[in-house]
Coordinates of C-alpha atoms in Angstrom, one line a residue:
M1 CA -10.0 -12.7 -6.7
V2 CA -7.0 -11.3 -8.5
T3 CA -6.9 -12.5 -12.1
K4 CA -3.8 -13.7 -14.0
S5 CA -3.8 -10.7 -16.2
Q6 CA -3.8 -8.4 -13.1
D7 CA -1.0 -10.5 -11.7
R8 CA 1.1 -10.1 -14.9
R9 CA 0.4 -6.3 -15.0
K10 CA 1.7 -6.0 -11.4
V11 CA 4.9 -7.9 -12.3
R12 CA 5.5 -5.8 -15.3
L13 CA 4.8 -2.6 -13.4
S14 CA 7.1 -3.7 -10.6
R15 CA 9.9 -4.2 -13.1
A16 CA 9.3 -0.8 -14.6
L17 CA 9.3 1.0 -11.2
G18 CA 12.0 -1.2 -9.7
I19 CA 10.1 -2.2 -6.6
P20 CA 8.1 -5.4 -5.9
L21 CA 4.4 -4.7 -5.7
T22 CA 3.4 -8.3 -4.9
P23 CA 5.2 -11.4 -3.6
K24 CA 5.2 -12.9 -7.1
A25 CA 6.8 -9.7 -8.4
A26 CA 9.5 -9.9 -5.8
R27 CA 10.5 -13.3 -7.1
Y28 CA 10.5 -12.0 -10.7
L29 CA 12.7 -9.1 -9.7
E30 CA 15.2 -11.4 -8.1
K31 CA 15.6 -13.3 -11.4
R32 CA 15.2 -10.3 -13.7
P33 CA 16.4 -7.1 -12.0
Y34 CA 15.9 -4.9 -15.0
A35 CA 13.0 -3.1 -16.7
P36 CA 10.6 -5.0 -19.0
G37 CA 10.8 -4.9 -22.8
E38 CA 13.6 -5.5 -25.3
H39 CA 15.7 -2.6 -24.0
G40 CA 15.3 -3.6 -20.4
R41 CA 18.8 -5.0 -20.0
T42 CA 20.5 -2.0 -21.6
K43 CA 21.8 0.9 -19.6
R44 CA 19.2 3.6 -19.4
K45 CA 19.9 7.1 -20.4
T46 CA 19.8 9.6 -17.6
D47 CA 16.2 10.5 -16.7
S48 CA 15.0 14.0 -16.6
D49 CA 14.1 15.6 -13.2
Y50 CA 10.4 15.3 -14.3
A51 CA 10.8 11.6 -15.1
V52 CA 12.4 10.9 -11.8
R53 CA 9.7 12.7 -9.8
L54 CA 7.0 11.0 -11.9
R55 CA 8.4 7.6 -11.2
E56 CA 8.5 8.3 -7.4
K57 CA 4.9 9.4 -7.5
Q58 CA 3.9 6.3 -9.4
R59 CA 5.8 4.2 -6.9
L60 CA 3.9 5.6 -4.0
R61 CA 0.6 5.4 -5.8
E62 CA 1.0 1.8 -6.8
Q63 CA 2.2 0.6 -3.4
Y64 CA -1.1 1.8 -2.0
G65 CA -3.0 0.7 -5.1
I66 CA -4.9 4.0 -5.3
R67 CA -6.1 6.2 -8.2
E68 CA -4.4 9.4 -9.2
K69 CA -7.3 11.4 -7.9
Q70 CA -7.1 9.8 -4.5
L71 CA -3.4 10.5 -4.2
R72 CA -3.9 14.2 -5.2
I73 CA -6.6 14.6 -2.6
A74 CA -4.3 13.1 0.1
F75 CA -1.5 15.4 -1.1
N76 CA -3.7 18.5 -0.8
E77 CA -4.7 17.5 2.7
A78 CA -1.1 16.8 3.7
R79 CA 0.0 20.2 2.4
R80 CA -2.6 21.9 4.6
R81 CA -1.3 20.2 7.8
D82 CA 1.6 21.4 10.0
G83 CA 4.9 19.6 9.5
L84 CA 6.6 18.2 6.4
T85 CA 4.2 17.6 3.5
G86 CA 5.8 14.3 2.4
E87 CA 5.7 12.8 5.8
N88 CA 2.2 13.9 6.3
L89 CA 1.2 12.3 3.0
V90 CA 2.6 8.9 3.9
E91 CA 1.0 9.1 7.3
L92 CA -2.4 9.8 5.8
L93 CA -2.1 7.0 3.2
E94 CA -0.9 4.5 5.9
M95 CA -4.0 5.1 8.0
R96 CA -6.2 3.8 5.3
L97 CA -8.1 0.7 6.4
D98 CA -6.8 -1.4 3.5
A99 CA -3.2 -0.5 4.2
L100 CA -3.6 -1.4 7.9
V101 CA -5.3 -4.7 7.1
L102 CA -2.2 -5.6 5.0
R103 CA 0.3 -4.4 7.7
S104 CA -1.6 -6.4 10.3
G105 CA -0.9 -9.6 8.3
F106 CA -4.6 -10.4 7.5
A107 CA -3.8 -10.2 3.8
R108 CA -0.9 -11.1 1.5
T109 CA -1.2 -8.2 -0.9
T110 CA -2.7 -4.7 -1.1
A111 CA -5.3 -6.0 -3.6
Q112 CA -6.3 -8.8 -1.3
A113 CA -6.6 -6.4 1.6
R114 CA -8.9 -4.2 -0.4
Q115 CA -11.0 -7.1 -1.4
M116 CA -11.4 -8.1 2.2
V117 CA -12.7 -4.7 3.1
V118 CA -15.0 -4.3 0.0
H119 CA -16.5 -7.8 0.5
R120 CA -17.5 -6.8 4.0
H121 CA -15.2 -9.0 6.1
I122 CA -13.6 -6.2 8.2
L123 CA -15.0 -4.4 11.3
V124 CA -13.6 -1.2 13.0
D125 CA -14.6 -0.9 16.6
G126 CA -17.4 -3.5 15.9
Q127 CA -18.9 -1.6 13.0
L128 CA -18.7 -3.0 9.4
V129 CA -16.6 -0.8 7.1
D130 CA -16.5 -1.6 3.4
R131 CA -14.5 1.5 2.2
P132 CA -10.8 0.7 1.7
S133 CA -10.1 4.5 2.0
F134 CA -11.7 4.7 5.5
R135 CA -9.2 6.4 7.7
V136 CA -8.6 4.6 11.0
K137 CA -8.0 6.8 14.1
P138 CA -5.5 6.0 16.8
G139 CA -7.1 3.7 19.4
Q140 CA -9.5 2.1 17.0
L141 CA -9.7 -1.7 16.8
I142 CA -9.6 -3.5 13.4
H143 CA -10.9 -7.0 13.4
V144 CA -12.3 -9.7 11.1
K145 CA -16.1 -10.3 11.2
P146 CA -16.8 -13.4 13.4
K147 CA -18.7 -15.1 10.5
S148 CA -15.6 -14.7 8.3
E149 CA -13.0 -15.9 10.7
G150 CA -13.4 -19.6 9.8
T151 CA -12.9 -19.1 6.0
E152 CA -9.6 -20.3 4.5
P153 CA -8.0 -16.9 3.7
F154 CA -8.4 -15.8 7.4
Q155 CA -7.3 -19.2 8.8
V156 CA -4.1 -18.9 6.7
A157 CA -3.6 -15.4 8.0
A158 CA -4.3 -16.4 11.7
A159 CA -1.7 -19.1 11.4
G160 CA 0.9 -16.5 10.3
G161 CA 0.8 -17.7 6.7
H162 CA 1.8 -14.4 5.2
A163 CA 4.8 -13.7 7.5
E164 CA 7.4 -14.7 4.9
V165 CA 6.2 -12.1 2.4
L166 CA 5.3 -9.2 4.6
P167 CA 7.6 -6.8 6.5
P168 CA 7.6 -7.0 10.3
V169 CA 4.6 -5.4 12.0
P170 CA 5.4 -1.7 12.5
G171 CA 5.4 -0.1 15.9
Y172 CA 2.2 1.9 15.4
L173 CA 0.2 -1.4 15.4
E174 CA -0.6 -3.9 18.1
V175 CA -1.6 -7.1 16.4
E176 CA -3.1 -10.3 17.9
L177 CA -2.9 -12.4 14.7
D178 CA -4.5 -15.5 16.3
K179 CA -7.5 -13.4 17.2
L180 CA -7.4 -11.6 13.8
Q181 CA -7.4 -8.2 15.4
S182 CA -5.1 -5.2 15.5
R183 CA -5.2 -1.8 17.0
L184 CA -3.7 1.4 15.6
V185 CA -2.0 2.7 18.8
R186 CA -0.7 6.0 17.4
R187 CA -0.1 7.8 14.2
P188 CA 2.5 6.2 11.9
K189 CA 5.9 7.9 11.4
R190 CA 7.4 8.0 7.9
S191 CA 10.5 6.2 9.1
E192 CA 8.5 3.2 10.2
V193 CA 6.2 2.8 7.2
P194 CA 7.5 0.0 4.9
V195 CA 7.0 1.8 1.5
T196 CA 9.9 2.5 -0.9
C197 CA 9.6 6.1 -2.0
E198 CA 11.5 9.4 -1.9
V199 CA 8.5 11.4 -0.7
Q200 CA 10.1 14.8 -1.2
L201 CA 10.2 14.0 -4.9
V202 CA 6.5 13.3 -4.9
V203 CA 6.0 16.7 -3.2
E204 CA 8.1 18.4 -5.9
Y205 CA 6.1 16.6 -8.6
Y206 CA 2.8 18.0 -7.4
A207 CA 4.2 21.4 -6.4
A208 CA 5.3 22.0 -10.0
R209 CA 1.8 21.2 -11.4

């Protein structure tokens, strides 16, 4: 269960980063499209290159709700792969189980998706997986445990209750929401992934450290 203090933190963080991290934060940003604090409404001084890169890194990290160490590990793996490091990085993060539970419409927020995995409600190819960072492979089926299907959060999801706050299902997923199951049909492409981030700036942030 997400607490009120966690909710407030997400709203404040969303305003600082300029992106909605939760549906509640999205409503706040519509009303208050400026940073928090007494100087939030005033025109900001021009940020340094470092500050701009740092903010993009924080944007990416917060949208996936991961720790700095996890993002650094993913970056190092992305750098070792063929292709563009930034695109590789988003692809790796997007194949996390908690990210795909959210994209499939089973959860309303990243935090709720993570809770569903940790609390052992989610199966991959029939096997219980309780690690949010588990990397789903193309072809694998994600589905809700039969004993959990009748609970209120999943009944809401199966009825399409989160559709108004989530982006459309991306092309790399095939979702049968009424059955509470989805399949990763192929690797995600950066252009399809609904995260707000200039990934090249994230690459530059880490490359300089």
